[in-house]
Short mmCIF file of C-alpha atoms in Angstrom, two decimals:
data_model
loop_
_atom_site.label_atom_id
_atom_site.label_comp_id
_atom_site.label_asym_id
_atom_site.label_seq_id
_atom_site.Cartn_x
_atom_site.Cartn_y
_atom_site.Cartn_z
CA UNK A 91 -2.85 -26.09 -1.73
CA UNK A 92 -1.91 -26.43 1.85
CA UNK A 93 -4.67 -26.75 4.54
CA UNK A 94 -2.85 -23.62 6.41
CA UNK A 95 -3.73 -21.27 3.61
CA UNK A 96 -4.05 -17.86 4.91
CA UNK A 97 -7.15 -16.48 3.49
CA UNK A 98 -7.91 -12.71 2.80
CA UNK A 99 -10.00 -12.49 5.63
CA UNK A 100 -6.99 -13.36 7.93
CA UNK A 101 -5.40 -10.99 6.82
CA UNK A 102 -8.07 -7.74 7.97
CA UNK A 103 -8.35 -9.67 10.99
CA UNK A 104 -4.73 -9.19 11.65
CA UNK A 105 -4.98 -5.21 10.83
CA UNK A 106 -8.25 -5.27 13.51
CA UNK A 107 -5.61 -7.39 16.21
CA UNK A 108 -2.24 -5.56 15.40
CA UNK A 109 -4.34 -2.10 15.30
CA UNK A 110 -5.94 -2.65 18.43
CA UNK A 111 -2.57 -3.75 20.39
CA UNK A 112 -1.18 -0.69 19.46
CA UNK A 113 -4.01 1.73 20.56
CA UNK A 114 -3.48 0.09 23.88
CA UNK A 115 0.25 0.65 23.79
CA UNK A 116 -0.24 4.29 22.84
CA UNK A 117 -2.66 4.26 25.91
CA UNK A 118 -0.21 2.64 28.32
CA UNK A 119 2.16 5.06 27.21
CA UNK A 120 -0.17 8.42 27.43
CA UNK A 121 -1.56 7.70 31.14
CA UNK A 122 1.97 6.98 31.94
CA UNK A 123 3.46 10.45 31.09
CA UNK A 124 0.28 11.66 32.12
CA UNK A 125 1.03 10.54 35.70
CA UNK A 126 4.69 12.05 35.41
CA UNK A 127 3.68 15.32 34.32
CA UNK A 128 1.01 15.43 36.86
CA UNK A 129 2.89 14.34 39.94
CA UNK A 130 5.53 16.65 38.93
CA UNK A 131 3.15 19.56 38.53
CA UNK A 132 2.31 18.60 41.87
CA UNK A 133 -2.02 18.48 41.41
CA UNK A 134 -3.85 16.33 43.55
CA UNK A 135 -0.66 14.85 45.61
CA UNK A 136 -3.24 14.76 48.33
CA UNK A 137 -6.55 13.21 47.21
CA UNK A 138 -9.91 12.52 49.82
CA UNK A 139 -8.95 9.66 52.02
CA UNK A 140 -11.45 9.86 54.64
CA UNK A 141 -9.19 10.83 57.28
CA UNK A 142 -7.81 13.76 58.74
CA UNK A 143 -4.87 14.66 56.85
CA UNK A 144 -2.08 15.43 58.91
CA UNK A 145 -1.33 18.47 56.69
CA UNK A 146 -4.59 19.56 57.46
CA UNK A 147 -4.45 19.37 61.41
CA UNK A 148 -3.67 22.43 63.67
CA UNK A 149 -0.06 22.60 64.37
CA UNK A 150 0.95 21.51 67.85
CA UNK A 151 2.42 23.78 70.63
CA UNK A 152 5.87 22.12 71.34
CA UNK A 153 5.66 21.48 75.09
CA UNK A 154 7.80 23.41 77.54
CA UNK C 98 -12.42 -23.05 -6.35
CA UNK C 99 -10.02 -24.16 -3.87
CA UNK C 100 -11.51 -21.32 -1.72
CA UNK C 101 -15.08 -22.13 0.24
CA UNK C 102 -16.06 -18.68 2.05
CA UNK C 103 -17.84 -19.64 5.35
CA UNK C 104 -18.60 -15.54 6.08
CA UNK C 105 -20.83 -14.54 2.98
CA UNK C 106 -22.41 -11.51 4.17
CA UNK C 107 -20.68 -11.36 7.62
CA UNK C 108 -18.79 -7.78 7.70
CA UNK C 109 -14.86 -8.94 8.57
CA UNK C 110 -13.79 -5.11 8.74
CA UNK C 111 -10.31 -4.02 8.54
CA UNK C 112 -8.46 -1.44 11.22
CA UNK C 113 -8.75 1.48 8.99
CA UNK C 114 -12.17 1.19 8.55
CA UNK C 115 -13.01 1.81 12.56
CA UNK C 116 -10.74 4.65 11.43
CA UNK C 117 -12.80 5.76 8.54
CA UNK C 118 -15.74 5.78 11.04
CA UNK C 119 -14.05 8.70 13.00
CA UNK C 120 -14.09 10.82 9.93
CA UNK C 121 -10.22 11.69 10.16
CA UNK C 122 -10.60 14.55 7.28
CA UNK C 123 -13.45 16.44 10.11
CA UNK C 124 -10.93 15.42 13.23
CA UNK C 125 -7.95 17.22 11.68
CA UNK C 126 -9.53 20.39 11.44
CA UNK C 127 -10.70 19.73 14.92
CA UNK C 128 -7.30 19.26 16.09
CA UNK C 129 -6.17 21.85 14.23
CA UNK C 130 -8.79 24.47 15.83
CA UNK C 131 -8.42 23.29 19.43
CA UNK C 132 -4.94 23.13 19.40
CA UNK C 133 -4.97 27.17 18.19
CA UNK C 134 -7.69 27.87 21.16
CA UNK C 135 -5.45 26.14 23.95
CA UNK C 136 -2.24 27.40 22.66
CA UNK C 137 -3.55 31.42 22.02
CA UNK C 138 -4.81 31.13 25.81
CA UNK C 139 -3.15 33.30 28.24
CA UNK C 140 -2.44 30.39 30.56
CA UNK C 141 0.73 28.12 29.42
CA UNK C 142 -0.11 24.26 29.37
CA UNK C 143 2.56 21.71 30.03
CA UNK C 144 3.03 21.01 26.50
CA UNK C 145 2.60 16.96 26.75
CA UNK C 146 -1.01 17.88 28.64
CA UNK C 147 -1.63 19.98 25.98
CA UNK C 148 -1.24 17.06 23.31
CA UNK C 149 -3.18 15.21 25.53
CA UNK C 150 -5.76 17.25 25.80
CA UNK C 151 -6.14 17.79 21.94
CA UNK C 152 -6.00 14.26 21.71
CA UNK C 153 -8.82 13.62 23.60
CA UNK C 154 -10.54 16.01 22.08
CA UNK C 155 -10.15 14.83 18.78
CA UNK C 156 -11.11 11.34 20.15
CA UNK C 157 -14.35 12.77 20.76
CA UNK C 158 -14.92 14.71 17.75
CA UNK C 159 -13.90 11.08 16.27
CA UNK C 160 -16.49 9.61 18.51
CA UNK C 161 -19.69 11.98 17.26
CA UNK C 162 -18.39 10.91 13.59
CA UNK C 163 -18.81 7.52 14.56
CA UNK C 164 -22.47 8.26 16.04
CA UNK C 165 -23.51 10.39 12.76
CA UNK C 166 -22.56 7.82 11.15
CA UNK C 167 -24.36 4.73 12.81
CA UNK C 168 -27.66 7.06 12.60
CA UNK C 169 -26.91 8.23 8.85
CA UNK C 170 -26.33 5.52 7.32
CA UNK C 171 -29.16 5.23 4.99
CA UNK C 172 -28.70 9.06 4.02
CA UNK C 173 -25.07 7.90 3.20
CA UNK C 174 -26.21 4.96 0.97
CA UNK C 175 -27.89 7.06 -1.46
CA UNK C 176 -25.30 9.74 -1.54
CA UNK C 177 -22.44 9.28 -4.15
CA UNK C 178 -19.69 11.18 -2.38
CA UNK C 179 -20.82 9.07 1.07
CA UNK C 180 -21.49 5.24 -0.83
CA UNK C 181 -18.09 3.88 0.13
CA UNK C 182 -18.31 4.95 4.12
CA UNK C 183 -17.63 1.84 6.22
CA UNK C 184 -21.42 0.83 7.34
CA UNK C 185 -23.45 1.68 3.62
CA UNK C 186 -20.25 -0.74 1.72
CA UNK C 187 -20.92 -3.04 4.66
CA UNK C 188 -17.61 -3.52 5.77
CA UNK C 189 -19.09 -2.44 9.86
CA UNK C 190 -22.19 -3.02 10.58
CA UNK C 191 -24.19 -0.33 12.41
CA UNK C 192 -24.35 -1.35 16.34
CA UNK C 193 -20.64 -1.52 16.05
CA UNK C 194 -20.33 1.74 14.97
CA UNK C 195 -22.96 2.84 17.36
CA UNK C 196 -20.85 1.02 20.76
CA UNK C 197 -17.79 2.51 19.56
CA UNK C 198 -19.31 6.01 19.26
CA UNK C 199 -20.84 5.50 22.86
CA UNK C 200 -17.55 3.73 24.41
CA UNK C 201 -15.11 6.33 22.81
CA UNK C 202 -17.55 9.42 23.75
CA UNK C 203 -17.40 7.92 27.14
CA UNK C 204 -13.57 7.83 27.45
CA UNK C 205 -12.55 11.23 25.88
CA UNK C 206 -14.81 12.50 28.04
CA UNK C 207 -13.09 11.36 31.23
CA UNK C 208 -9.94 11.20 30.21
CA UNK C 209 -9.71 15.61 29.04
CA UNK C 210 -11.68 15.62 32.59
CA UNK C 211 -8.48 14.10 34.15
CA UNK C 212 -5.92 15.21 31.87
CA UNK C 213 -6.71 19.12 31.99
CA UNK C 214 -10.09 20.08 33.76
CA UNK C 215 -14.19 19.17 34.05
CA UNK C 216 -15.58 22.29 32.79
CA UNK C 217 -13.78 21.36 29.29
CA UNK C 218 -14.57 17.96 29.62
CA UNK C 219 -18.18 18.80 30.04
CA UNK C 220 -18.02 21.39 27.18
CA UNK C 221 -16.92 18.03 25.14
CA UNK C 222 -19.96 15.91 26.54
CA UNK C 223 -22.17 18.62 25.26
CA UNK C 224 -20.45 18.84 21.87
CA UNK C 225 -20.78 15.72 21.10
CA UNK C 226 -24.43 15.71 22.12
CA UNK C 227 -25.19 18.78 20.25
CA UNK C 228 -23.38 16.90 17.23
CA UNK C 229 -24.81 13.47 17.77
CA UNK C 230 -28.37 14.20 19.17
CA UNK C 231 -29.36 18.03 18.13
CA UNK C 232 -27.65 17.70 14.84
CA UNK C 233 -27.67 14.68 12.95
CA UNK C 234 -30.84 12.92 14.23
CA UNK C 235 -32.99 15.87 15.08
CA UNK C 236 -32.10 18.71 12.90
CA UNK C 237 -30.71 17.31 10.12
CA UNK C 238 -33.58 16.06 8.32
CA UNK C 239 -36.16 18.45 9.61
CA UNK C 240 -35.01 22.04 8.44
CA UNK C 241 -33.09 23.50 6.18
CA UNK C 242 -31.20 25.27 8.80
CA UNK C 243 -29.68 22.15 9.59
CA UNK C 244 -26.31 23.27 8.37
CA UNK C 245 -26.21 26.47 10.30
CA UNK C 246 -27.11 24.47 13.55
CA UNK C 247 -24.67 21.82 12.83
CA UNK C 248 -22.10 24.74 12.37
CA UNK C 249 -22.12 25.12 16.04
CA UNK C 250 -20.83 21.77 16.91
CA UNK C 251 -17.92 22.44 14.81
CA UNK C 252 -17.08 25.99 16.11
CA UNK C 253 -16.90 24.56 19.50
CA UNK C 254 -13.02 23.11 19.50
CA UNK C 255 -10.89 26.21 19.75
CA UNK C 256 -13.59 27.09 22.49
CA UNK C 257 -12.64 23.26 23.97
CA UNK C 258 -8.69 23.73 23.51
CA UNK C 259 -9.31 27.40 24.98
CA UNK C 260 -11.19 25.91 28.18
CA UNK C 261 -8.67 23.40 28.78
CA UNK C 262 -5.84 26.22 29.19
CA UNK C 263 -8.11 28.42 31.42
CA UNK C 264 -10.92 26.37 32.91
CA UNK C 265 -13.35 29.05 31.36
CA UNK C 266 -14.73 30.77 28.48
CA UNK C 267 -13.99 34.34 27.70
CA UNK C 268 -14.92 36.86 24.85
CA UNK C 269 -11.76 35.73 22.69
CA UNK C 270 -12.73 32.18 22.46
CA UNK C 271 -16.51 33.30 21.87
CA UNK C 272 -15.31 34.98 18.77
CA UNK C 273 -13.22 32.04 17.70
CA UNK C 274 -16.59 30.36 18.12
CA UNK C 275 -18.87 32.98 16.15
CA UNK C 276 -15.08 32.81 12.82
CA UNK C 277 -16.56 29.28 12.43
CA UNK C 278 -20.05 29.70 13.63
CA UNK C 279 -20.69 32.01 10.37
CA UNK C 280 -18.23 30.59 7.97
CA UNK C 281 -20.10 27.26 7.88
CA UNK C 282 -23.44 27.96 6.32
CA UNK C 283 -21.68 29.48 3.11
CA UNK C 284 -18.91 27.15 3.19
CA UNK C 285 -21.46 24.23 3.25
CA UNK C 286 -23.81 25.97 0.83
CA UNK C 287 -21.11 26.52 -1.96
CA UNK C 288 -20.36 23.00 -2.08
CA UNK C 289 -24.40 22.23 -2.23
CA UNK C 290 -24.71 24.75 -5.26
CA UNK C 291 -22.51 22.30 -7.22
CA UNK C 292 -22.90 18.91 -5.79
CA UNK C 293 -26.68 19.19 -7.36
CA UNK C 294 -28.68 16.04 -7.02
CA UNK C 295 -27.04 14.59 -4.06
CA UNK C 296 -28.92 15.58 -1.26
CA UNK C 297 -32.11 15.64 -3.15
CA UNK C 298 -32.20 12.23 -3.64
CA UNK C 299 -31.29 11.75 0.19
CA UNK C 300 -34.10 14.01 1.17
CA UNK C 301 -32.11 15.83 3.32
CA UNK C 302 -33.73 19.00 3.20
CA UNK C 303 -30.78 21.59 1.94
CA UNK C 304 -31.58 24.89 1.10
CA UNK C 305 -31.08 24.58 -2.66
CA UNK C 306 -33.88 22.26 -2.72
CA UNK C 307 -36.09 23.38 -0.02
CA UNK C 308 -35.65 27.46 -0.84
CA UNK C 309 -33.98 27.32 -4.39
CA UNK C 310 -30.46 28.42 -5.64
CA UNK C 311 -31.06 32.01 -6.25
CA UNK C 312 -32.56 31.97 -2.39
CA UNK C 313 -29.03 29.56 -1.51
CA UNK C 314 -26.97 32.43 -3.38
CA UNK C 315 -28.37 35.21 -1.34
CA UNK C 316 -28.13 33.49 2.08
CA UNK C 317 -24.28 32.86 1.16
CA UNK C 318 -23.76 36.68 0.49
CA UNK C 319 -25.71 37.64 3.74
CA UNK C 320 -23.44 35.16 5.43
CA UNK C 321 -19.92 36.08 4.55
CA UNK C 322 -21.13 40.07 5.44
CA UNK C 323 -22.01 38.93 8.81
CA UNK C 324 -19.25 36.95 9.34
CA UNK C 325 -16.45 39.88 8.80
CA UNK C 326 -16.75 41.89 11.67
CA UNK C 327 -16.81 39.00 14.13
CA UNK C 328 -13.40 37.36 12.01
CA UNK C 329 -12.32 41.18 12.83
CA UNK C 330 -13.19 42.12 15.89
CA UNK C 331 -11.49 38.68 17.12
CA UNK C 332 -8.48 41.10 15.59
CA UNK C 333 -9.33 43.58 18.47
CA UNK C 334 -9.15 41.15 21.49
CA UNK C 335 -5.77 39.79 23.28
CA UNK C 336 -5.58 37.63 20.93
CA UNK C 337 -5.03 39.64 18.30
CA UNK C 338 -2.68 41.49 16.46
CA UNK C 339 -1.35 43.82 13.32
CA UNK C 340 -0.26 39.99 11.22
CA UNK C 341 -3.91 38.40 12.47
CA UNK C 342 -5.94 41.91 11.70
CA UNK C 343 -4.01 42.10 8.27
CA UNK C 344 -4.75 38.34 7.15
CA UNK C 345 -8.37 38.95 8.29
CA UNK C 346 -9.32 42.12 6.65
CA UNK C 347 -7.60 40.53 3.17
CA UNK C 348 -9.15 37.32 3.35
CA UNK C 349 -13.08 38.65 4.45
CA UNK C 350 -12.26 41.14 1.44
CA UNK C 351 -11.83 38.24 -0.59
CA UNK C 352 -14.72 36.36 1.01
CA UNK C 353 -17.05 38.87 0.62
CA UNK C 354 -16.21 39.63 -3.08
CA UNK C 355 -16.81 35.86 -3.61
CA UNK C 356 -20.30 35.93 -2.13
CA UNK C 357 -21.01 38.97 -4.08
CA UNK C 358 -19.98 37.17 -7.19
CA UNK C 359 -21.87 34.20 -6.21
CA UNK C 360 -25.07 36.70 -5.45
CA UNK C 361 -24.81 38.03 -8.80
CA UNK C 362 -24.75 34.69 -11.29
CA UNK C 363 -27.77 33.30 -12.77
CA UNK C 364 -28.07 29.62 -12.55
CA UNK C 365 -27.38 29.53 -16.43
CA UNK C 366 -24.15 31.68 -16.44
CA UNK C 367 -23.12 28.79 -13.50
CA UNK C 368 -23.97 25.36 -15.55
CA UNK C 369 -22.21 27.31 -18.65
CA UNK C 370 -19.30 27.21 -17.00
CA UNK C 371 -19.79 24.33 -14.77
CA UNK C 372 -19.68 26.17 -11.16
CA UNK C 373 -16.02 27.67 -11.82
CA UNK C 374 -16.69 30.50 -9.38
CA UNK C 375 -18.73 28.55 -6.81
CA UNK C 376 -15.96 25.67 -6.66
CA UNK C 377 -13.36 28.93 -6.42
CA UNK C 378 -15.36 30.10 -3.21
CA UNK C 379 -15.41 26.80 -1.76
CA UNK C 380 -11.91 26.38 -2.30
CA UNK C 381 -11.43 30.21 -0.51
CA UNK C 382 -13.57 29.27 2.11
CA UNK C 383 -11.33 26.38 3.22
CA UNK C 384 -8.44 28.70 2.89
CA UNK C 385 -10.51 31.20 4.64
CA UNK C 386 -10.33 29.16 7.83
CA UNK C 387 -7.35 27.40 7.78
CA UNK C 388 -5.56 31.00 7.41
CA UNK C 389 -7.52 32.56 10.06
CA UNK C 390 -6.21 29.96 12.59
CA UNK C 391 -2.73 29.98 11.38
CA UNK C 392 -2.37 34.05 11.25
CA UNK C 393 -3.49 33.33 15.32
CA UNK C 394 -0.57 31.01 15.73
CA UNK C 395 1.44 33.82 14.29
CA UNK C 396 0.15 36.47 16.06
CA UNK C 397 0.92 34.48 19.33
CA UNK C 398 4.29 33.72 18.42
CA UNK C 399 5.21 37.23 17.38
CA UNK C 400 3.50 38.75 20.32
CA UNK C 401 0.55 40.41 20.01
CA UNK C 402 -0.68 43.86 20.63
#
């Protein structure tokens, strides 16, 4: 029997590892569209930044 | 014995048994539910938010499995039909289940926050404390009520799904609430009428033990009669429709007749025949709900009133 014998255990480690990786995958995938959708929906293009926005000013009076 | 095993007695759990944890057969109905209340809504969701949002949802429905599990796991030990859960087989052991619970709670919270709104993501917070907290490790070994209480935390996904659409609750997603709200108690009470000694030796206090069956048998009747107006008046609302009123009056027909028949067995006519009509009602009662929902997806494809 070879010293590199892959016991059972191995085995529902791998599951744990390979089901893991592709929960994060799924995630990656879900916050992307997420973020499409949203941005394309248009919410929130303009979050708090702690500074006037400039959409927010008054308009100025072109000068004469 | 070529083999020496270095982790006697350490748990090595496999994938699908953090899946197991999240009670999948509970989460599809929860999916199913919330997906009806967010569709039915009269405010159209972007339909890759709305998978999100059921999603996360289920996620946290997942998560509250996980946490009823970590805190029931000696009840589930001693149960037959609960033995081979991942934590009483020892496969996970019970602060794993417990951080998962807490770490997934955490995240389907705040991710239906920022995938549809906060006032559904709240409404799941609560859920899963009313499931986690008020249910399983207050009331579930204190009265025999537990099951009615516990109801709520079920009833509360179409009410979820319908949130996420319109950032509020209204009186059609009440009644969706108050379909599975009633249905529970002699859904859950059928099955306890024929899975006898189960939750006796558990000690979880269900009414068959704590009350008797004849007591169990009334409470079921008295159940599916209150139940029928609110599955009909649900009829009434926007929501509703000729298909869903239809469906509903047949099946709380049905319902009721079962409870009636149920009322009106002695315990010896029910071992003769080894609970045929009390597994029958159980087996309506799941087709009791599962229609209801569906004739609502109908309804709101065919247009309703």
């Amino acid at each position: 029997m070879p010293l590199n014998a892959e016991h059972e255990i191995h085995k529902r480690r791998r599951s744990r590892n390979v089901g893991l990786g592709l929960v994060l995958v799924a995630f990656v995938a879900l916050v992307f569209g997420l973020t499409v959708v949203k941005v394309q929906q248009g919410d929130m293009l303009e979050a708090f930044d702690h500074q006037p926005r400039v959409s927010e000013l008054p308009g100025e009076e072109p000068r004469p | 014995m070529t083999d020496i095993n270095t982790y006697e007695g350490a748990p090595e759990a496999e994938f699908r048994d953090f899946v197991a944890l999240l009670k999948p057969r509970v989460m599809s109905l929860v999916v199913f539910t919330a997906f009806v209340g967010l569709l039915v809504a009269p405010v159209d969701v972007h339909p890759f938010i709305a998978f999100c949002s059921v999603l996360f949802i289920a996620l946290g429905g997942g998560a509250s499995g996980a946490l009823n599990m970590w805190y029931d796991a000696d009840i589930d030990a001693v149960m037959r039909r609960t033995q081979d859960r991942p934590i009483p087989a020892g496969r996970i052991e019970g602060g794993a289940a417990l951080s998962l619970g807490l770490i997934l709670a955490g995240f389907a919270v705040m991710m239906l926050g920022l995938a549809a709104n906060w006032f559904a993501a709240g409404f799941l917070a609560f859920t899963i404390f009313f499931y986690a907290v008020v249910y399983t490790i207050w009331l579930k070994r204190w009265t025999p009520q537990n099951i009615v209480i516990g109801g709520a935390a079920g009833a509360f996904p179409p009410m979820i799904g319908w949130a996420c659409a319109t950032g509020g609750i209204s009186i059609e997603s009440l009644l969706m609430f108050a379909l599975i709200f009633f249905w529970t108690p002699p859904h859950f009470w059928a099955l306890a009428l024929f899975m006898k000694s189960d939750y006796h030796n558990a000690k979880v206090p269900m009414l068959t033990v704590t009350h008797g069956r004849p007591a169990t048998r009334r409470h079921i009747f008295a159940y599916t009669l209150v139940l029928a107006p609110f599955a009909i008046w649900l009829g009434l609302t926007s929501v509703g429709g000729p298909v869903y009123l239809a469906a509903s009056i047949v099946l709380n027909a049905l319902f009721i007749h079962g409870g009636w028949q149920i009322l009106r067995r002695s315990e010896e006519t029910a071992v003769a025949d080894g609970y045929a009509v009390e597994k029958r009602v159980f087996k309506l009662s799941l087709y009791y709900l599962f229609l209801h929902f569906t004739a609502l997806l109908v309804q709101h494809w065919t247009g309703g009133w």
